[in-house]
Structures are given as structure tokens and as C-alpha cells.
Amino acid sequence: MAELGAEEIDTQNADEEAIRVTDLRKSFGTLEVLKGVSLTAHKGDVVAIIGGSGSGKSTFLRCVNFLETPSAGQIIVGGEEIKMRPDGSPADRRQIERIRTQLGMVFQAFNLWTHRTLLENVIEVPVHVLKVPRAQAIKRAEELLDRVGLGDKADVFPSFLSGGQQQRAAIARALAVDPRVMLFDEPTSALDPELVGEVLTVIRDLAAEGRTMLLVTHEMKFAREVANHVVYLFEGRIEEQGPPAEVFGNPKSARLKQFLKTVG
Amino acid sequence: MEPLLELLGLAKSAELLSLSPPGWGGNLLRGLVNSLQIAFGAFGFGLVIGLFGAYGKLYGGVVIRDLLAIYTTVIRAVPELVLILILYYVGTDLVNKIAQAFGYGRVEISGVFAGIWVLGIVQGAYSTEVLRGAIQAIPQGQIEAARAFGMPSLMLMRRVTIPAMMSFAVPGLANLWLIATKDTALLAIVGFSELTLETRQAAASTRAYFTFFLAAGALYMMVTLFSGAAFNRIEKWARRGQPSLRGKN
Ligand SMILES: Nc1ncnc2c1ncn2[C@@H]1O[C@H](COP(=O)(O)OP(=O)(O)O)[C@@H](O)[C@H]1O
Ligand SMILES: [Mg+2]
């Protein structure tokens, strides 16, 4: 049975576009938060998105899976363009629901379902949305929980666990749908400092095995280490982007220089 | 048994309350069953209204929100006894008018149905508010996560919203259930033979007011105690996954 372990991620088509966002715009009322952001990730890319608070990083990620309705722009996931109405809302509910299952999102606040155990959290979407046979989903979920170091916590409810454990479970939940692209929105920002490392270790592994991801983060050292492309957002625009060595080692824009100085 | 009752002067009461005639116990129990049937139906009907009402208030358009605001405000403002009279007579009248329009004669409306309809509409207004509050108490991130993973909205309601709001809703719903059991007594006013009316009739025919009203009180009390135990279990189940406020034990 084709399971989704590290070994099987296809690196033959490394040029294949996993996601392409073109000229994405988003306004809240009169406040324009995204002023035309374009970004492409190929299969296996890790794109780190950095920027000051309020620069539009979360809004960008949330527009990608239509948790927010973009005001304009184009989003193509795995070669399939998301059909939009003129007002930016998804034109085809089934299409957006299907595409969302290909975009595994990991939230800053974990957002696990508190009335379900970790195992139930991980199998929820495969069983109910993707209609994977239950036994198969459970087997896979156990492997994933093992993998993030929570094999012995499968029957525990999230509220009884530390933030680091909850976030690792949330990553397992996102992996369970075998996402084409993973979306991380500051996955370690809500964690106590001593718990950050365990979550970063898991994400580092995913990067190493060739998972495609868009990663919003404030951990600059980490971004430099795992990303192969870094995007610096400033007030809803891409101010500078490039390979990490360039962006961090030799920033051109004065704003980026200033930003890197303040975040240390 | 017999001599003991004799001794306490309760022989007469025991005779009056015996289940078979000339005792009135059977009538009381039938009344209780009717009351429970209506309470159960009204509570359930109220929950259905409440779920739609809560969703309408939270996610509906302006018109729906306004209509629901009128519904919950009016129902909660007017005394229940008055509402029961209005809804009962309006309801039966309406059904008859419709029946006549389609060429049928007068229809006999079952007391149970009328009772469920009348009390259900009342319960629905309160349920709407209880469920609306419970839905709002769910951490929004949990609903957002379900959307982000492509859950269609009906599945989201069934798999996430309803189970997640349960722990917030159960205490309020337990109150509503107890109110429903006792509101059935108000249906006596439209001549429905529930526990209170049966009790009054038994008391009036035998002049043993004290015996019968005490017996009815005991029956209502028993319903409350059983319900309390049941709701405790439901609440415990609904709160699974949440650490106890007393700390771990
Ligand atoms: N739902 C919303 N309604 C109105 N303004 C919003 C909303 N969400 C975000 N914003 C505004 O958009 C801007 C960008 O927010 P966000 O994308 O969360 O920034 P970041 O994640 O980079 O810190 C902020 O000024 C924020 O106040
Ligand atoms: Mg943010």
C-alpha cells in the first residue's frame, strides 16, 4: 500500500510547481494588508516568510487556503487554479474543500480539537473528509504520532499535554492528509522557550525529507538553516527575497537590515 | 405492612393511591407518563429550533437575525401561561382552517402533539440562547482548523461544533429540561390530562387533597432527581478532554 513515508516522496519531479501565488491582494475594509504578493514553491521547497508584526504574513497564509477571502489574485495548487468569483470568494465550494485537504495547516495556537484524543485528532480528516478506511487511518496515525515522539500519548486529550506536545500532534494531524504543501504560521511563537526546540526538530526532519512548506517564522536561525528561499514581507509587499545566505548574510534593503538587527 | 400502615393512619392513603380502581394511583402515573412524553418531545423540538436559531443568529443574514431576535424576545417576555393559551388556540385554529381549506372537516388534534408544539416553541427560544452562547464559547481556532482541512460545513457542525459546544451547553440545557417537565403542568389550563390535572381531579373527587398533592410532589421530585443524575453523567462525558477545575485527582 502506498503510504506516505519519507522514502516515497517523489524527488524526480523536483521542478514541479507545488503552489503558485500571483499578485495576491487583500484588504480589510479600507486597510490594504496585502498589496500584490507573488510567490512560487516547487516540490520540496521550503519557503520561509519573515517580517515584522502586522506585515501580513498570517493573512497571506490564510488567503492561500481561503480562510480569508483574497481581494484579488490567483492561486494555483498542484497545477490546479482555484476558481474565484470577482469578489475573490471561492466559486466552487467542492474544489476549495478538496484543495484545502492538500494544504496541511499548522497554527500558532495548535487548534487541536479538545474533545478528541490525539489519535482521534489525527484520524479525523482522513476518515471523515478523505474517507480512508478507519483501520488504515489508525495505523497511519500511530506511525505519525510515533514519528513526532507522541506514540505513548495517542489516547490522551490535548489539554493534558504541554504546548510543545500539542504542536507536534498538530503537525501529525497535518501530515495525516499527506499534504502537497504544508503551511506553518509561527508554529513556535506560542511556546515556552524550552519547548521550541522539540517542535523545530520535527519541522527540520520534514524539510530534510523533502516536504514542501511555506513557513512563517520568527526563528531567524532556523529559517536560515532549513529554508531554501526566504521572503521578507514589509507592509504587505515583498521587500526582498532570495536564498537564505543572501537574505540573511547580505541584505540589500535598509528595512530588512533594520529588521534583522531588531530580531537579533 | 398492613398493620403498620393502619398504625400510622396511612391505610386510607394507601388505598387512595393504589394503582387499580378505586385507587387513583394509576391515573396519577398515566398523568406522569403524559407529562414526561410532552416534556421530552418539547425539549427535543426546542433543541431543534434552538440549533437552527443559534446558527441563524450567529451566521444568518439581517432578515433572519431580526426575525430570530423578535422570536426570542417575545417568547421570553410573555408569561408562559399566556403563551400556552395563545399558541394552543392559534395552533389548533390554524390547523383547522388549513384542514377546511383542503375540504376536510374539523380535525381532532392530539393533546400530546398540541402540548409538544406549544411548549416546544417556548423551549426553542431559550434553547436558541443557550446554544448560541455555547457555540460562541468554542475557541474559534478549532472551527478554523476544521475549515482549513477541508471539512464541509454540515460535517463541521456535526463533528466539531456540536461536540465542542456540549460542555458549555449542558448545564443550561439541564435547566431547560427541568423547566420543561414542570411547564407541562401549565397545560392543565387547556384541559390536557397531565400529572397536575390528574392530581387535581383525584383530589377533588376524594377530598384527599394533601395525600394527592404530596404524591404528585414526590413524583415531580423523583423526575428531578433522576434527571439530575442523568445530566451529571452527560456533563462528565461532554467535558471529557478538559482538565477538572478542582485539579487532577
Ligand atoms: N480579520 C481582520 N480584520 C481586520 N484587520 C485585520 C484582520 N486580520 C488581520 N488584520 C490586520 O492586517 C494586518 C496584518 O495582519 P497579519 O497578517 O496578522 O500580520 P502578521 O501575521 O504579519 O503579524 C494587521 O494590521 C492586522 O491588524
Ligand atoms: Mg501572524
XYZ file of C-alpha atoms and ligand atoms in Angstrom:
541
model
C 0.000 0.000 0.000
C 1.399 3.353 -0.945
C 1.957 5.043 2.374
C 3.385 8.476 2.654
C 6.683 7.951 4.404
C 9.869 9.863 3.751
C 11.151 7.281 1.308
C 8.294 7.710 -1.094
C 8.303 11.424 -1.627
C 8.971 11.736 -5.307
C 12.072 13.778 -5.949
C 12.111 13.015 -9.653
C 9.874 15.947 -10.485
C 11.620 18.489 -8.338
C 10.730 21.165 -10.882
C 7.029 20.539 -10.498
C 5.239 23.558 -9.063
C 3.556 22.750 -5.781
C 1.991 26.140 -5.353
C 1.988 29.385 -7.270
C 0.501 32.589 -5.902
C 0.242 35.543 -8.237
C -0.376 39.155 -7.257
C -2.364 38.340 -4.139
C -4.184 41.293 -2.638
C -6.259 41.560 0.488
C -7.993 44.488 2.130
C -9.879 44.609 5.398
C -12.258 47.469 4.768
C -10.043 50.337 3.721
C -6.905 48.777 5.168
C -4.903 47.114 2.410
C -2.924 44.370 4.120
C -1.521 42.559 1.076
C -0.566 44.732 -1.859
C 0.226 42.185 -4.532
C 2.308 39.299 -3.274
C 3.593 36.662 -5.708
C 5.375 33.514 -4.655
C 6.080 30.103 -6.128
C 7.178 26.958 -4.338
C 8.370 23.935 -6.259
C 8.118 20.458 -4.922
C 10.474 20.089 -1.956
C 10.961 23.832 -1.473
C 10.957 25.304 1.990
C 9.979 28.946 1.730
C 10.459 30.944 4.909
C 8.302 34.048 5.223
C 9.658 36.630 7.628
C 8.637 40.142 8.506
C 7.574 42.396 11.330
C 4.351 42.040 13.246
C 1.406 43.201 11.140
C 3.285 42.909 7.852
C 0.649 40.479 6.551
C 2.338 37.097 6.995
C -0.621 35.365 8.603
C -3.065 36.994 6.219
C -1.014 35.701 3.310
C -1.069 32.101 4.556
C -4.762 32.335 5.400
C -5.585 33.642 1.939
C -3.723 30.733 0.360
C -6.278 28.268 1.726
C -9.123 30.794 1.665
C -9.602 31.015 5.406
C -9.605 34.675 4.410
C -11.130 35.705 1.118
C -8.492 37.365 -1.063
C -9.499 40.625 -2.704
C -7.669 39.739 -5.907
C -5.001 37.471 -7.275
C -4.536 33.930 -8.454
C -3.670 30.783 -6.554
C -2.621 27.550 -8.259
C -2.115 24.423 -6.175
C -0.514 21.433 -7.884
C -1.314 22.899 -11.287
C -4.988 23.475 -10.476
C -6.178 27.059 -10.332
C -8.612 27.858 -7.540
C -11.703 29.280 -9.183
C -12.600 32.650 -7.739
C -15.617 34.905 -8.060
C -14.950 38.533 -8.956
C -15.121 39.373 -5.232
C -12.383 36.840 -4.503
C -14.540 34.233 -2.771
C -14.146 30.651 -3.950
C -16.509 29.936 -6.850
C -16.587 26.193 -6.341
C -17.079 25.075 -2.757
C -16.156 21.459 -3.516
C -12.991 22.492 -5.254
C -11.808 24.631 -2.368
C -12.654 21.889 0.127
C -10.673 19.397 -1.916
C -7.700 21.720 -2.288
C -7.730 22.539 1.412
C -7.111 18.872 2.172
C -3.881 19.242 0.191
C -2.698 22.175 2.290
C -1.853 20.907 5.755
C -2.003 23.894 8.048
C -0.260 24.186 11.397
C -1.423 27.087 13.541
C 0.333 29.233 16.080
C -2.230 28.203 18.719
C -2.232 24.495 17.694
C -6.042 24.437 17.397
C -6.385 20.759 18.180
C -9.942 19.556 18.782
C -10.048 19.394 22.561
C -12.904 16.898 22.761
C -10.883 14.307 20.861
C -7.777 12.358 21.830
C -4.565 12.855 19.872
C -5.273 9.743 17.813
C -8.832 10.919 17.113
C -7.464 14.315 16.104
C -5.067 12.739 13.649
C -7.568 10.348 12.033
C -10.449 12.858 11.909
C -9.773 14.322 8.478
C -8.538 11.130 6.786
C -11.552 9.133 7.982
C -14.317 11.694 7.624
C -13.182 14.001 4.853
C -10.950 11.756 2.767
C -12.908 8.543 3.507
C -9.809 6.470 4.240
C -10.774 3.145 5.882
C -10.651 3.605 9.640
C -8.210 0.782 10.389
C -5.794 2.099 7.809
C -6.106 5.660 9.141
C -5.435 4.478 12.688
C -2.334 2.559 11.629
C -1.038 5.601 9.805
C -1.889 7.926 12.704
C 0.002 5.712 15.132
C 3.057 5.844 12.878
C 2.822 9.629 12.642
C 2.402 10.082 16.391
C 5.394 7.808 16.904
C 7.321 9.870 14.492
C 6.692 13.135 16.357
C 7.526 11.376 19.621
C 3.969 11.005 20.921
C 3.431 7.299 20.332
C 2.579 6.791 24.007
C 0.106 9.704 24.112
C -2.315 8.520 21.432
C -5.230 8.206 23.872
C -4.583 11.421 25.784
C -6.701 14.557 25.317
C -4.785 17.632 24.105
C -5.478 19.790 27.172
C -3.437 17.432 29.309
C -0.289 17.984 27.237
C 2.370 20.670 27.014
C 2.295 23.213 24.205
C 5.220 21.520 22.512
C 3.441 18.185 22.587
C 0.236 19.749 21.278
C 2.064 21.405 18.421
C 3.796 18.152 17.490
C 0.398 16.449 17.489
C -0.937 19.240 15.282
C 1.902 18.579 12.862
C 0.985 14.877 12.858
C -2.616 15.882 12.110
C -1.450 17.960 9.151
C 0.795 15.146 7.893
C -2.084 12.670 8.068
C -3.667 14.150 4.949
C -0.374 13.748 3.069
C -0.431 17.407 2.107
C 1.038 18.690 -1.095
C 2.152 21.808 0.769
C 2.381 22.413 4.499
C 1.530 25.854 5.833
C 3.116 26.820 9.144
C 2.029 30.047 10.828
C 4.579 30.808 13.528
C 4.438 27.272 14.900
C 6.685 28.035 17.866
C 5.552 31.535 18.849
C 3.091 30.354 21.486
C 5.576 28.050 23.147
C 7.719 28.394 26.222
C 11.345 28.779 25.109
C 12.372 25.349 26.365
C 9.684 23.704 24.200
C 10.612 25.412 20.933
C 13.443 23.026 20.139
C 11.332 19.864 20.068
C 8.946 21.369 17.529
C 11.730 22.759 15.350
C 13.349 19.327 15.325
C 10.193 17.832 13.851
C 9.927 20.556 11.205
C 13.619 20.182 10.355
C 13.023 16.464 9.706
C 10.135 17.262 7.413
C 12.279 19.702 5.462
C 15.027 17.128 5.184
C 12.672 14.523 3.750
C 11.591 16.919 1.030
C 8.236 18.193 2.265
C 7.127 21.339 0.512
C 6.364 24.072 3.005
C 5.566 27.712 3.485
C 6.885 28.600 6.896
C 6.094 31.855 8.664
C 8.562 32.158 11.497
C 10.364 34.477 13.850
C 13.164 31.969 14.365
C 15.743 33.502 12.037
C 18.499 30.993 12.710
C 16.085 28.204 11.979
C 14.818 29.840 8.795
C 18.360 30.247 7.579
C 19.087 26.608 8.282
C 16.025 24.870 6.766
C 14.745 27.225 4.066
C 15.994 27.302 0.510
C 14.165 30.543 -0.181
C 13.409 33.436 2.143
C 10.781 36.117 1.598
C 10.796 39.314 3.623
C 7.399 40.978 3.821
C 7.054 44.635 4.676
C 3.638 46.286 4.880
C 2.038 43.786 2.542
C 4.747 43.776 -0.112
C 7.733 41.555 -0.724
C 10.550 43.892 0.124
C 13.330 41.414 -0.551
C 13.706 37.716 -1.281
C 16.350 35.199 -2.190
C 18.387 32.285 -0.893
C 18.912 32.421 2.890
C 22.624 33.066 2.629
C 21.861 36.213 0.580
C 18.885 37.479 2.546
C 20.452 36.946 5.946
C 24.120 37.302 5.047
C 23.932 40.172 2.631
C 20.630 42.031 2.883
C 20.147 44.830 0.340
C 17.109 46.668 1.646
C 17.614 49.087 4.512
C 14.328 47.910 6.074
C 15.449 44.295 6.034
C 18.788 45.255 7.566
C 16.931 47.121 10.296
C 14.528 44.204 10.800
C 17.319 41.662 11.099
C 19.048 43.876 13.627
C 15.953 44.115 15.828
C 15.142 40.389 15.786
C 18.760 39.613 16.536
C -47.210 -3.974 56.103
C -50.962 -3.590 56.587
C -50.872 -3.264 60.403
C -48.046 -0.758 60.173
C -49.981 1.442 57.763
C -53.013 1.098 59.990
C -50.917 2.204 62.899
C -49.723 5.330 61.114
C -53.194 6.127 59.888
C -51.981 5.755 56.312
C -54.212 2.886 55.335
C -56.647 5.286 53.762
C -53.920 6.990 51.767
C -52.526 3.692 50.554
C -55.973 2.707 49.364
C -56.485 6.026 47.584
C -53.101 5.746 45.854
C -53.439 2.109 44.838
C -52.814 1.552 41.167
C -56.120 -0.126 40.368
C -59.553 1.420 40.924
C -60.993 2.542 43.203
C -57.429 3.829 43.871
C -56.206 6.803 41.818
C -52.537 5.819 41.577
C -52.956 4.548 38.032
C -54.385 7.898 36.915
C -51.505 9.740 38.506
C -48.965 7.525 36.766
C -50.716 7.930 33.424
C -50.596 11.669 34.017
C -46.887 11.428 34.767
C -46.235 9.453 31.607
C -48.143 12.068 29.599
C -46.179 14.857 31.262
C -42.871 13.157 30.551
C -43.859 12.434 26.967
C -44.645 16.085 26.366
C -41.613 17.336 28.263
C -39.384 15.054 26.231
C -40.955 15.985 22.925
C -40.975 19.706 23.723
C -37.371 19.639 24.895
C -36.315 17.831 21.711
C -38.391 20.098 19.452
C -36.951 23.056 21.344
C -33.409 21.790 20.746
C -34.017 21.540 17.017
C -35.419 25.070 16.945
C -32.552 26.164 19.182
C -29.889 24.754 16.888
C -31.349 26.461 13.836
C -31.980 29.582 15.894
C -28.431 29.725 17.204
C -26.928 29.205 13.747
C -29.317 31.768 12.302
C -28.429 34.333 14.931
C -24.691 33.743 14.502
C -24.344 33.252 10.761
C -27.669 34.302 9.208
C -28.425 37.376 7.135
C -30.015 40.515 8.514
C -33.596 39.372 7.952
C -33.083 36.030 9.669
C -31.296 37.670 12.572
C -34.091 40.204 13.042
C -36.818 37.567 12.893
C -34.988 35.434 15.438
C -34.460 38.426 17.706
C -38.202 39.062 17.655
C -38.932 35.398 18.346
C -36.611 35.054 21.330
C -37.529 38.431 22.782
C -41.293 37.968 22.552
C -41.307 34.407 23.827
C -39.104 35.253 26.752
C -41.042 38.395 27.580
C -44.588 36.993 27.677
C -45.654 34.789 30.621
C -45.708 31.144 29.656
C -49.305 30.656 30.675
C -50.379 33.369 28.249
C -48.169 31.917 25.516
C -49.659 28.491 26.026
C -53.171 29.863 25.625
C -52.219 31.845 22.536
C -50.182 29.112 20.858
C -52.719 26.431 21.708
C -55.734 28.256 20.342
C -53.876 29.815 17.418
C -52.283 26.464 16.612
C -55.454 24.409 16.690
C -57.368 27.125 14.863
C -54.727 27.268 12.152
C -54.714 23.514 11.659
C -58.492 23.508 11.377
C -58.542 26.395 8.914
C -55.999 24.598 6.752
C -57.943 21.352 7.025
C -61.124 23.114 5.999
C -59.410 24.842 3.109
C -58.486 21.424 1.788
C -62.030 20.212 2.280
C -61.627 18.201 5.432
C -63.854 18.580 8.440
C -62.735 19.587 11.919
C -59.662 17.624 12.910
C -59.117 16.322 16.386
C -55.656 17.416 17.485
C -53.929 15.041 19.850
C -53.214 16.622 23.204
C -49.673 15.304 23.159
C -48.922 16.949 19.832
C -50.510 20.209 20.860
C -48.521 20.154 24.093
C -45.248 19.431 22.343
C -45.896 22.172 19.800
C -46.786 24.775 22.412
C -44.029 24.042 24.915
C -41.504 23.311 22.158
C -41.911 26.801 20.737
C -41.332 28.240 24.191
C -38.344 25.989 24.856
C -36.905 26.824 21.429
C -36.457 30.469 22.363
C -34.449 29.609 25.454
C -32.523 26.856 23.661
C -31.549 29.320 20.940
C -29.852 31.490 23.522
C -28.215 28.615 25.406
C -26.804 27.114 22.201
C -25.758 30.467 20.773
C -23.739 31.158 23.896
C -22.233 27.672 23.802
C -21.197 27.967 20.161
C -19.599 31.334 20.859
C -17.663 29.833 23.741
C -15.884 27.347 21.458
C -12.330 28.509 20.774
C -12.633 29.773 17.183
C -9.360 28.121 16.233
C -10.977 24.696 16.462
C -13.591 25.636 13.892
C -10.975 27.304 11.750
C -8.801 24.183 11.836
C -11.719 22.099 10.574
C -12.285 24.566 7.725
C -8.586 24.612 6.909
C -8.648 20.833 6.480
C -11.498 20.981 4.000
C -14.405 19.909 6.173
C -17.738 20.703 4.531
C -19.977 22.855 6.739
C -22.537 20.227 7.740
C -19.800 17.802 8.734
C -18.098 20.609 10.619
C -21.284 21.220 12.588
C -21.696 17.517 13.357
C -18.080 16.609 14.035
C -16.700 19.780 15.608
C -19.178 22.477 16.587
C -21.807 20.341 18.311
C -19.425 18.134 20.313
C -17.216 21.096 21.194
C -20.110 23.224 22.437
C -21.651 20.414 24.502
C -19.692 21.105 27.649
C -20.826 24.733 27.557
C -24.433 23.884 26.728
C -25.219 21.010 29.069
C -25.789 22.983 32.308
C -28.185 25.364 30.535
C -29.940 22.515 28.764
C -30.362 20.638 32.038
C -32.196 23.677 33.379
C -34.393 23.772 30.302
C -35.267 20.106 30.658
C -36.350 20.583 34.281
C -38.376 23.619 33.292
C -39.981 21.547 30.537
C -41.039 18.830 32.982
C -42.706 21.368 35.218
C -44.163 23.548 32.468
C -46.250 20.575 31.423
C -48.343 21.404 34.490
C -49.394 24.627 32.759
C -51.040 22.571 30.026
C -53.758 21.734 32.537
C -55.216 25.094 31.559
C -56.083 23.814 28.093
C -57.503 20.637 29.586
C -54.633 18.321 28.894
C -54.583 15.437 31.337
C -51.045 15.557 32.586
C -49.921 14.860 36.131
C -51.172 18.071 37.720
C -54.656 17.867 36.223
C -54.966 14.184 37.132
C -53.910 15.044 40.646
C -56.467 17.826 40.921
C -59.225 15.568 39.697
C -58.262 12.798 42.091
C -58.049 15.256 44.954
C -61.363 16.873 44.158
C -63.226 13.571 43.861
C -61.872 12.179 47.106
C -61.327 15.347 49.155
C -57.882 13.915 49.988
C -56.011 16.982 48.789
C -52.987 16.549 50.987
C -52.378 12.925 50.001
C -52.602 13.512 46.283
C -50.632 16.707 46.054
C -47.936 15.212 48.235
C -47.852 12.186 45.953
C -47.628 14.412 42.855
C -44.857 16.424 44.503
C -42.956 13.223 45.175
C -43.319 12.169 41.550
C -42.015 15.523 40.268
C -39.181 15.263 42.770
C -38.250 11.816 41.517
C -38.165 13.062 37.939
C -35.841 15.869 39.005
C -33.518 13.543 40.894
C -33.269 11.081 38.027
C -32.729 13.896 35.546
C -30.024 15.376 37.736
C -28.153 12.088 37.806
C -28.530 11.661 34.054
C -27.322 15.173 33.289
C -24.342 14.731 35.602
C -23.243 11.795 33.513
C -23.852 13.668 30.274
C -21.879 16.633 31.539
C -18.998 14.444 32.611
C -18.967 12.912 29.150
C -19.200 16.305 27.439
C -16.312 17.620 29.497
C -14.017 14.734 28.624
C -10.758 16.156 27.472
C -10.974 19.172 29.766
C -8.963 19.193 32.956
C -11.117 19.286 36.070
C -11.358 22.682 37.753
C -10.510 21.005 41.036
C -7.166 19.998 39.607
C -6.101 16.492 38.804
C -7.414 13.776 41.051
N -9.819 39.962 10.374
C -9.169 41.143 10.307
N -9.861 42.298 10.284
C -9.221 43.475 10.197
N -7.900 43.624 10.158
C -7.145 42.511 10.195
C -7.736 41.210 10.281
N -6.750 40.292 10.296
C -5.589 40.977 10.225
N -5.819 42.308 10.175
C -4.801 43.350 10.045
O -3.967 43.017 8.978
C -2.633 43.360 9.249
C -1.749 42.160 9.020
O -2.053 41.177 9.968
P -1.345 39.765 9.984
O -1.440 39.146 8.658
O -1.901 39.006 11.131
O 0.167 40.171 10.293
P 1.369 39.257 10.758
O 0.936 37.840 10.776
O 2.452 39.540 9.776
O 1.757 39.751 12.124
C -2.612 43.863 10.674
O -2.578 45.284 10.609
C -3.890 43.394 11.257
O -4.362 44.285 12.200
Mg 0.739 36.442 12.346
